[in-house]
Short mmCIF file of N, CA, C and O in Angstrom, two decimals:
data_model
loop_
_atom_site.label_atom_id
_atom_site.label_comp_id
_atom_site.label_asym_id
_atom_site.label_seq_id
_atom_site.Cartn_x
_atom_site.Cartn_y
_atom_site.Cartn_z
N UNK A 1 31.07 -34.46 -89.91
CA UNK A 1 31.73 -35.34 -88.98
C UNK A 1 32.51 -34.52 -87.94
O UNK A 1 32.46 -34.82 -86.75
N UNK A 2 33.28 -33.41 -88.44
CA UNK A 2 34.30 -32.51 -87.49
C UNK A 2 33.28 -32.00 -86.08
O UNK A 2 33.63 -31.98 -84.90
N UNK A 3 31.86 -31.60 -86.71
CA UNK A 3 31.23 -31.05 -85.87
C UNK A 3 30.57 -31.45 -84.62
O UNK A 3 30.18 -30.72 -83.71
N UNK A 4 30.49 -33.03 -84.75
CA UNK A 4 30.33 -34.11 -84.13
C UNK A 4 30.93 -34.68 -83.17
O UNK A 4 30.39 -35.25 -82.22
N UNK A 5 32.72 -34.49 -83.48
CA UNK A 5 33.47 -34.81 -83.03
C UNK A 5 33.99 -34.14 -81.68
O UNK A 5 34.39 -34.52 -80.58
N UNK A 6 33.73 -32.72 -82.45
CA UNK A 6 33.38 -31.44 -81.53
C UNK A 6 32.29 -31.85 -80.56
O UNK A 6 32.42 -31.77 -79.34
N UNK A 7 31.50 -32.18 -81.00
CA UNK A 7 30.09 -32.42 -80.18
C UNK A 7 30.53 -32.91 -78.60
O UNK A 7 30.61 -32.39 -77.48
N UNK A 8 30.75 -34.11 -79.18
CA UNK A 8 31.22 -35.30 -78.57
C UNK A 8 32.39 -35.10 -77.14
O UNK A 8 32.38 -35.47 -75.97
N UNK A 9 33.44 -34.23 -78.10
CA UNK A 9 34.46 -33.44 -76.82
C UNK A 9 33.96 -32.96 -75.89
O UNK A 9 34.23 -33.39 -74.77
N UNK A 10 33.05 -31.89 -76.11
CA UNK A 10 32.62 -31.09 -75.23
C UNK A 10 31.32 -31.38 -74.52
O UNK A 10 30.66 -30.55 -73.89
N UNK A 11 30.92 -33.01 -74.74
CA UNK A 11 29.92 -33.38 -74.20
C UNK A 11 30.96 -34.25 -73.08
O UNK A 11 30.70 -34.25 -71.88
N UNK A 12 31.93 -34.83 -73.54
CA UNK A 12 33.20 -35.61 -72.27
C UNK A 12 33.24 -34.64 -71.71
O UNK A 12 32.70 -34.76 -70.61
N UNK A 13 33.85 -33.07 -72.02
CA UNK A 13 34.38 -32.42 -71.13
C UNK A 13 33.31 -31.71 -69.98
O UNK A 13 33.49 -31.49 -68.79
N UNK A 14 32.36 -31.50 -70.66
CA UNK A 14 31.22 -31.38 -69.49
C UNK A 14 31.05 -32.18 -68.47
O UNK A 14 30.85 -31.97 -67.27
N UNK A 15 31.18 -33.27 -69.21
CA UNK A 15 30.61 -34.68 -68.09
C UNK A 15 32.04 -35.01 -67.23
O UNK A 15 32.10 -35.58 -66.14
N UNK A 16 33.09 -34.52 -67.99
CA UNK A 16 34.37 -34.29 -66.74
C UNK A 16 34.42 -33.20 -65.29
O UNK A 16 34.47 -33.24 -64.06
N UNK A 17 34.38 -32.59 -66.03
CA UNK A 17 33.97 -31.15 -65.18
C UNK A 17 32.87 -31.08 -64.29
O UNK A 17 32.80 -30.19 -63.45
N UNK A 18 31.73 -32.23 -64.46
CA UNK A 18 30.56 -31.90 -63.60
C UNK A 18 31.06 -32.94 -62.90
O UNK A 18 30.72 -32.64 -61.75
N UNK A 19 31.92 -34.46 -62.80
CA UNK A 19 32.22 -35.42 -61.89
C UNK A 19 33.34 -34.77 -61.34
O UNK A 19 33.86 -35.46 -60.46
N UNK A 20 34.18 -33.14 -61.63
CA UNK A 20 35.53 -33.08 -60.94
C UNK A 20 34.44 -32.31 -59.73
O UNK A 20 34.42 -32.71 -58.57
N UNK A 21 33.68 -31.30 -60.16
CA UNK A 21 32.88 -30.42 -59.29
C UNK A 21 31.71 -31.37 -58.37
O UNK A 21 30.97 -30.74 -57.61
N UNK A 22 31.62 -32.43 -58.43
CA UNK A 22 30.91 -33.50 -57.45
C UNK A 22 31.87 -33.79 -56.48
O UNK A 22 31.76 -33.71 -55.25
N UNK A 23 33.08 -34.23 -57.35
CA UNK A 23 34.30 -34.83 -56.03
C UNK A 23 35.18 -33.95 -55.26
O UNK A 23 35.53 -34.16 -54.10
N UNK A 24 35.53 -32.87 -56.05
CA UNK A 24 35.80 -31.74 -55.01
C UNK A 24 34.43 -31.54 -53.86
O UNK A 24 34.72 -31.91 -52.72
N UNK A 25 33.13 -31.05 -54.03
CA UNK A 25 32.36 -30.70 -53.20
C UNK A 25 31.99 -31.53 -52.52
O UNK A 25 31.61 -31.08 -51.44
N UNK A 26 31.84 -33.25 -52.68
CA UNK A 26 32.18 -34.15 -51.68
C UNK A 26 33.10 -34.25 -50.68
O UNK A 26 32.74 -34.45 -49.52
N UNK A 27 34.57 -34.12 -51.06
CA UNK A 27 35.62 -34.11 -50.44
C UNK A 27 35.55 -32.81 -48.92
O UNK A 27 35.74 -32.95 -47.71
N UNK A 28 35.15 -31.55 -49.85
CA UNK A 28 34.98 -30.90 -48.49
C UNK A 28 34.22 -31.22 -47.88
O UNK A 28 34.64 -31.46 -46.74
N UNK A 29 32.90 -31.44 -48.06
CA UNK A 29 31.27 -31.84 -47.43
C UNK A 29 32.13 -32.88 -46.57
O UNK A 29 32.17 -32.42 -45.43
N UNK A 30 32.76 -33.98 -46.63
CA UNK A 30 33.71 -34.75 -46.10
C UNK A 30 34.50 -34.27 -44.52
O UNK A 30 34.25 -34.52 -43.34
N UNK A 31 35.80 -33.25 -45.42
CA UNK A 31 36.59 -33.06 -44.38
C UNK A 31 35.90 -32.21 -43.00
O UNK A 31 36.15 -32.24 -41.80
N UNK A 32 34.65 -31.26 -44.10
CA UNK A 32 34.00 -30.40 -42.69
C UNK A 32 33.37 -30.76 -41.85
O UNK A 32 33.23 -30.18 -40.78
N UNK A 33 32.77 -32.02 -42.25
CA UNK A 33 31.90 -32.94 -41.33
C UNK A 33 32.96 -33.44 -40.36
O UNK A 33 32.73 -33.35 -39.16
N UNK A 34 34.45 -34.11 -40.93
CA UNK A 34 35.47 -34.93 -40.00
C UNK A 34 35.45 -33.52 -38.97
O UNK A 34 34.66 -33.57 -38.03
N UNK A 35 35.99 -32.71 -39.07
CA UNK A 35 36.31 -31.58 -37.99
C UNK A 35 35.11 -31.32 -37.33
O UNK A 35 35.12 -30.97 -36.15
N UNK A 36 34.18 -31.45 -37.89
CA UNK A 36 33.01 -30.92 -36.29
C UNK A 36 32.87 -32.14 -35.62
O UNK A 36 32.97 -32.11 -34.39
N UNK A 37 32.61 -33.48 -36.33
CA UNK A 37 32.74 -34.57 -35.62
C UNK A 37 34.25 -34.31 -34.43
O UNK A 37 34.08 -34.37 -33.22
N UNK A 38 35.29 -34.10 -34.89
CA UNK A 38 36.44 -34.11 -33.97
C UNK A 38 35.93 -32.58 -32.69
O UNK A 38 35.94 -32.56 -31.46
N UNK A 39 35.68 -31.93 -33.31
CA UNK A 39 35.32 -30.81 -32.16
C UNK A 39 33.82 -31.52 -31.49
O UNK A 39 33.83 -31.37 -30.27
N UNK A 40 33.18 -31.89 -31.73
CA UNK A 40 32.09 -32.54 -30.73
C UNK A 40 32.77 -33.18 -30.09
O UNK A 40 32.80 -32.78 -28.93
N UNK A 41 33.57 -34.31 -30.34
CA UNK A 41 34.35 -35.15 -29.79
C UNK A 41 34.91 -34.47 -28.00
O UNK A 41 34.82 -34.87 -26.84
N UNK A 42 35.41 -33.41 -28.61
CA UNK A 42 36.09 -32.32 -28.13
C UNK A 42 35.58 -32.23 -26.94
O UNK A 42 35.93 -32.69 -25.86
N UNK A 43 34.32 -31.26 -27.46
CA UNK A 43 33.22 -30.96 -26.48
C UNK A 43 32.91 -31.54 -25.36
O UNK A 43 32.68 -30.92 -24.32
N UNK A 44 32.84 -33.19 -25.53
CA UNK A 44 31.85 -33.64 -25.25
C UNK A 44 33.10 -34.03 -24.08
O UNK A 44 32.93 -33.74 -22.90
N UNK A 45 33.98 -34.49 -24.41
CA UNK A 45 35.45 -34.68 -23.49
C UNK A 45 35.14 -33.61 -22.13
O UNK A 45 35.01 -34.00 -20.97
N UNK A 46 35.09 -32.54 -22.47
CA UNK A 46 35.67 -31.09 -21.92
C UNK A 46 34.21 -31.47 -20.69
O UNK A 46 34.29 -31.49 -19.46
N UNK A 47 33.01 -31.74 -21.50
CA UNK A 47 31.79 -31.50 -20.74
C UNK A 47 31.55 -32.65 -19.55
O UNK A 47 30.88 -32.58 -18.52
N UNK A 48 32.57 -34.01 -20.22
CA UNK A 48 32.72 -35.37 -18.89
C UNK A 48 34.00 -34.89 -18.21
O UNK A 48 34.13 -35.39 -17.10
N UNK A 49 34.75 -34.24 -18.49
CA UNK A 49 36.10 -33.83 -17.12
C UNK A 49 35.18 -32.80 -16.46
O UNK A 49 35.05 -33.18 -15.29
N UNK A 50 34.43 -31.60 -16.67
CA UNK A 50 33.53 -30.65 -15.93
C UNK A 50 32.62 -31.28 -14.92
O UNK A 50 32.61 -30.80 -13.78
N UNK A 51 31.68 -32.55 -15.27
CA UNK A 51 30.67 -33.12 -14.77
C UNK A 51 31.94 -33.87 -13.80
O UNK A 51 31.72 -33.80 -12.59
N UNK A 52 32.96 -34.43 -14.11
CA UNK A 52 33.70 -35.34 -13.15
C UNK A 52 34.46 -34.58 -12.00
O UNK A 52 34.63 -34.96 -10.84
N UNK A 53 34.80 -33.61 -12.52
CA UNK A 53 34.97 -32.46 -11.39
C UNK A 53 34.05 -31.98 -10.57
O UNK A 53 34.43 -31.70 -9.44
N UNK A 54 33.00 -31.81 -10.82
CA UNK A 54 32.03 -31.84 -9.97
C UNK A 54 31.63 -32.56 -8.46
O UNK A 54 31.53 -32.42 -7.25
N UNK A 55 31.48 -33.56 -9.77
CA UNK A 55 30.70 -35.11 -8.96
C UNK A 55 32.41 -35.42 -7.77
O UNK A 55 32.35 -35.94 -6.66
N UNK A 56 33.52 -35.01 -8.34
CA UNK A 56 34.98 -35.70 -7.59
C UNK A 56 34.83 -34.13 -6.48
O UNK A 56 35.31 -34.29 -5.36
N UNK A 57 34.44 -33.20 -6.67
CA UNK A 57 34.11 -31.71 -5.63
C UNK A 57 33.51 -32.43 -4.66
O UNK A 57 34.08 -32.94 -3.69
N UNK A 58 32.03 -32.50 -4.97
CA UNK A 58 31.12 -33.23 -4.40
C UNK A 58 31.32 -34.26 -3.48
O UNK A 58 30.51 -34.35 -2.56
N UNK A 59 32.24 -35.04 -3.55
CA UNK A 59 32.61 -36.51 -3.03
C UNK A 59 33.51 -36.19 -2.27
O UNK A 59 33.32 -36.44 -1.08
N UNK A 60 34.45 -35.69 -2.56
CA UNK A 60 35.70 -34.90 -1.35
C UNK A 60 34.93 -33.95 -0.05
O UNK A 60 35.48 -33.77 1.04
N UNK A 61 33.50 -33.36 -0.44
CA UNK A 61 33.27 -32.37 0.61
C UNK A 61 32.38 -33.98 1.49
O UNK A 61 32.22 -33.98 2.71
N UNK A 62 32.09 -34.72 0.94
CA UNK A 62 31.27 -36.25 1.55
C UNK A 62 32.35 -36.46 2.45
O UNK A 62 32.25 -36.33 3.67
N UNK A 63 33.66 -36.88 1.68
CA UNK A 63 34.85 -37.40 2.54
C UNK A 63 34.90 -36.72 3.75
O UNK A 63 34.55 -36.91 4.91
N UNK A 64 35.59 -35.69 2.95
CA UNK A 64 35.80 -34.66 4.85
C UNK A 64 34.56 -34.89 5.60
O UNK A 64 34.83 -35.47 6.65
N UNK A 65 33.63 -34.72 5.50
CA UNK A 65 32.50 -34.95 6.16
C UNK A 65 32.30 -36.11 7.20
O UNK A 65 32.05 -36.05 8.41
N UNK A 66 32.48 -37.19 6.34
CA UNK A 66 32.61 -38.28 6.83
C UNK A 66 33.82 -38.89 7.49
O UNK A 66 33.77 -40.08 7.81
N UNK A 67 35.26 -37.93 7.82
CA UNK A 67 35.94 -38.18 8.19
C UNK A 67 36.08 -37.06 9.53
O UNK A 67 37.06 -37.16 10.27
N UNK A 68 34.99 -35.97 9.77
CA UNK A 68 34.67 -35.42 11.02
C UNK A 68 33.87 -36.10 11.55
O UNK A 68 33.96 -36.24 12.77
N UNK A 69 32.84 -36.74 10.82
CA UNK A 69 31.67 -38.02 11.71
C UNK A 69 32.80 -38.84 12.40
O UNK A 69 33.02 -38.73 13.60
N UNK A 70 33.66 -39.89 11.39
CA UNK A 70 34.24 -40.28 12.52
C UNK A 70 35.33 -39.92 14.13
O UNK A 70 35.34 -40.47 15.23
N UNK A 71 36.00 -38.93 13.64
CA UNK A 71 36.55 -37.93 14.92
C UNK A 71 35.61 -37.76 15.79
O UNK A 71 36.03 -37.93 16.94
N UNK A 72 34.59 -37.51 15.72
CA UNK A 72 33.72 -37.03 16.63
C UNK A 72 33.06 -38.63 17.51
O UNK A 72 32.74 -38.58 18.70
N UNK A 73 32.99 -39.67 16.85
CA UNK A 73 32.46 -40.44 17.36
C UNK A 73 33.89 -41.24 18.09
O UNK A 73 33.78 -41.95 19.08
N UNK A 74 35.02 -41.00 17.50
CA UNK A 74 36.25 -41.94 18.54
C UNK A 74 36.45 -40.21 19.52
O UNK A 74 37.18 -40.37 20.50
N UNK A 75 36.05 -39.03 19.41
CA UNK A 75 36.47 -38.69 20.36
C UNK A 75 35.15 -39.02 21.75
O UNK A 75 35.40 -39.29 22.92
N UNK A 76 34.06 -38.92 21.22
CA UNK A 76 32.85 -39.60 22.72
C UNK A 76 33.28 -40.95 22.73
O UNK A 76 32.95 -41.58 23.73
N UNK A 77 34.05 -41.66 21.69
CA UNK A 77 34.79 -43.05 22.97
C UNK A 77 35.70 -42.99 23.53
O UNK A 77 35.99 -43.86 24.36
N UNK A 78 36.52 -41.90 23.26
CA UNK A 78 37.31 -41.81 24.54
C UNK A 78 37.22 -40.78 25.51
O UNK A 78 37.97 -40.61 26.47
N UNK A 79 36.22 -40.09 25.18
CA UNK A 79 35.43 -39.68 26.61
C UNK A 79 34.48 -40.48 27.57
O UNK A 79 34.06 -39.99 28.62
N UNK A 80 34.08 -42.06 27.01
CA UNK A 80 33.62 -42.64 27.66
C UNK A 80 34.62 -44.00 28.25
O UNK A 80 34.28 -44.66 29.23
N UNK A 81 35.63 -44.21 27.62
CA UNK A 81 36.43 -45.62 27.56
C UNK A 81 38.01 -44.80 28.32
O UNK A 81 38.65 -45.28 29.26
N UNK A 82 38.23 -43.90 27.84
CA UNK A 82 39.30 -42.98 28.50
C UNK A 82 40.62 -43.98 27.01
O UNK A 82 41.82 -43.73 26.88
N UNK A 83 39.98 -44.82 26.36
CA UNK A 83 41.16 -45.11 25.13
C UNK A 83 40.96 -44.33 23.98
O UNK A 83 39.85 -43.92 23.65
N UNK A 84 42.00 -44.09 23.38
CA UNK A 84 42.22 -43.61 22.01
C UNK A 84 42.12 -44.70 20.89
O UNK A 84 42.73 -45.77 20.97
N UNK A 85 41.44 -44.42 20.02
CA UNK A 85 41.85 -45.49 18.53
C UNK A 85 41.12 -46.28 18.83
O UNK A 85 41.94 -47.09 19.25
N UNK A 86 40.05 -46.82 19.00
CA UNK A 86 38.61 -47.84 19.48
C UNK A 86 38.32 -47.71 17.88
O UNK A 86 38.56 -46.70 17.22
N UNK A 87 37.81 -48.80 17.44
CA UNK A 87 36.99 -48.76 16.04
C UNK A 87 35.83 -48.87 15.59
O UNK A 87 35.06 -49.69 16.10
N UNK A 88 35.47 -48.16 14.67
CA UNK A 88 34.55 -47.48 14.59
C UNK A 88 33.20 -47.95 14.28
O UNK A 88 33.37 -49.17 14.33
N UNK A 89 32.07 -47.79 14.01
CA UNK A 89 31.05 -48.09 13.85
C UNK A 89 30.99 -48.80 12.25
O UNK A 89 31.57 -48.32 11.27
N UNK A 90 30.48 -49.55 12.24
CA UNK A 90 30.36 -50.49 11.05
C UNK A 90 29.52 -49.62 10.26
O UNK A 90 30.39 -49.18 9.51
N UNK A 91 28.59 -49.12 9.93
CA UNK A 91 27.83 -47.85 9.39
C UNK A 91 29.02 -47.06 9.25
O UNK A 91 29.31 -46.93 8.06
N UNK A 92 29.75 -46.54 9.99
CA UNK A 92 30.70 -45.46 9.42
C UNK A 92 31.79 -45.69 9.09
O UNK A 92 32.55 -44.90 8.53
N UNK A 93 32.01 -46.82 9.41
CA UNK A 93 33.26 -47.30 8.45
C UNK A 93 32.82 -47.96 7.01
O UNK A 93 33.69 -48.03 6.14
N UNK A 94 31.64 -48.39 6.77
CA UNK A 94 31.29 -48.81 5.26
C UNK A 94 30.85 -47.23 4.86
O UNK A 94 31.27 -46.78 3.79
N UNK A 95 30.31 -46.69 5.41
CA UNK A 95 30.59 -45.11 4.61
C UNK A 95 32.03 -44.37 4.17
O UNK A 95 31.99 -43.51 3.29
N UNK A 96 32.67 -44.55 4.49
CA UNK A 96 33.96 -43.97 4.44
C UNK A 96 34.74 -45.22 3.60
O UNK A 96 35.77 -44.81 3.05
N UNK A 97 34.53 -46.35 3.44
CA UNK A 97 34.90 -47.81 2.72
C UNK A 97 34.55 -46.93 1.33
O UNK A 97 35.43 -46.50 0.58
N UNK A 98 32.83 -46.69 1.11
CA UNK A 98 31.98 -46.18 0.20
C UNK A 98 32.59 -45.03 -0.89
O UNK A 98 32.86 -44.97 -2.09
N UNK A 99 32.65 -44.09 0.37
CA UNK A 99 33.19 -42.75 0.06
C UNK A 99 34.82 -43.12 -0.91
O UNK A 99 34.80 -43.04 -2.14
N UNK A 100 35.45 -43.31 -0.54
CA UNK A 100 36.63 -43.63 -0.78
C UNK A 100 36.62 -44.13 -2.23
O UNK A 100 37.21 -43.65 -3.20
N UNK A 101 35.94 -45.04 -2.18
CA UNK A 101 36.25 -46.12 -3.46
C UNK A 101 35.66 -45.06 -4.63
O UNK A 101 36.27 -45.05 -5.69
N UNK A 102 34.72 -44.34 -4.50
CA UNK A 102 33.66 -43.31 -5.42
C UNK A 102 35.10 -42.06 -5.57
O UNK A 102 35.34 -41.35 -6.54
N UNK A 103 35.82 -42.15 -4.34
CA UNK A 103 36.68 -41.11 -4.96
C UNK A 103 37.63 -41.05 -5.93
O UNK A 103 37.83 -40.26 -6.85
N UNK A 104 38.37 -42.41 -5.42
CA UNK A 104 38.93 -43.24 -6.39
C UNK A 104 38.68 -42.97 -7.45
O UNK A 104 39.29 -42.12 -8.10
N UNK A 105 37.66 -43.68 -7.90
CA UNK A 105 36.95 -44.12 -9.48
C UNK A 105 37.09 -42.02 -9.85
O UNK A 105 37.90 -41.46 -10.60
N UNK A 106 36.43 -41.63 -9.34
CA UNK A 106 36.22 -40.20 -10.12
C UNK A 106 37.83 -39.38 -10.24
O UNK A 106 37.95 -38.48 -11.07
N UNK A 107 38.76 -39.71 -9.54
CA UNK A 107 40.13 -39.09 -9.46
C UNK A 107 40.87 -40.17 -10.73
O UNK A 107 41.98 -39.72 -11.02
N UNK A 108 40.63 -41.14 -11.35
CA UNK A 108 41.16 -41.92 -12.67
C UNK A 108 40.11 -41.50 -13.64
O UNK A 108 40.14 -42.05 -14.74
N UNK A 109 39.35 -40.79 -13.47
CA UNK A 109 38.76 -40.47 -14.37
C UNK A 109 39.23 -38.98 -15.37
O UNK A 109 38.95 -38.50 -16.47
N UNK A 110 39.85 -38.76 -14.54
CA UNK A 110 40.84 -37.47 -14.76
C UNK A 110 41.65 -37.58 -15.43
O UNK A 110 42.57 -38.39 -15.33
N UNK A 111 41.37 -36.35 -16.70
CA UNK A 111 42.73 -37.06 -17.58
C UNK A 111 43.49 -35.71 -17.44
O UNK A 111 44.66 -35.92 -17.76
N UNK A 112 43.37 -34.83 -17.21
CA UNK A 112 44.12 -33.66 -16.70
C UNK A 112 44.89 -34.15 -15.85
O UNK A 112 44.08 -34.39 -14.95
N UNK A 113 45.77 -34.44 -15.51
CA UNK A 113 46.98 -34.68 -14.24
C UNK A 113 47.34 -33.67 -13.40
O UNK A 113 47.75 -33.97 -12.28
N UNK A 114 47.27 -32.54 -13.74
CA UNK A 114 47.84 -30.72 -13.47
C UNK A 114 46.28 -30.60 -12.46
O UNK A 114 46.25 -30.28 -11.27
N UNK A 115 45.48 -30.85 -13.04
CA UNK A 115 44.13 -30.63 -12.03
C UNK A 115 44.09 -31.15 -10.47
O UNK A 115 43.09 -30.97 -9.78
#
């Protein structure tokens, strides 16, 4: 019977020991997965402020652009009208309407403030 009993212990304590060594190696398999999930997270943050900087680069060199188109076109009206401040072409004022609003949106997209 003693030997049995014995048996028996060390058949619990096995079967303890192999469910502590499941839930420990779960637990990490767990936390290491949470941290790369949080660093992708990361990543992926870092890689939409890069692309938004871009695309907000991009849109500012449009602006200026589009804000020498218009100079240039109120200065040939007042080389032809002899007035200043005449308004502007409906084409270049919905471009610059356009421009604007795209800048907008990409400058709240910014979560850097310091940038």
């Amino acid at each position: 019977m003693s030997s049995a009993i014995w048996g028996f212990i060390g058949t619990l304590v096995g079967a303890l020991a192999s469910i502590a060594t499941t839930t420990i190696s779960s637990w990490n398999t767990f936390r290491i997965q949470k941290l790369e999930n949080k660093e992708d997270r990361k990543e992926r943050s870092r890689a939409f402020q890069r692309e938004t900087l871009l695309e907000l680069q991009e849109e500012l060199v449009e602006y200026m652009r589009l804000f020498g188109e218009a100079y240039f076109e109120q200065l040939d009206s007042f080389k032809k009208t002899g007035n200043w401040g005449s308004l502007l072409s409906d084409e270049i004022n919905e471009k610059i309407r356009l421009s604007n609003a795209q800048t907008a949106i990409l400058i709240e997209r910014v979560i850097d403030e310091e940038i």
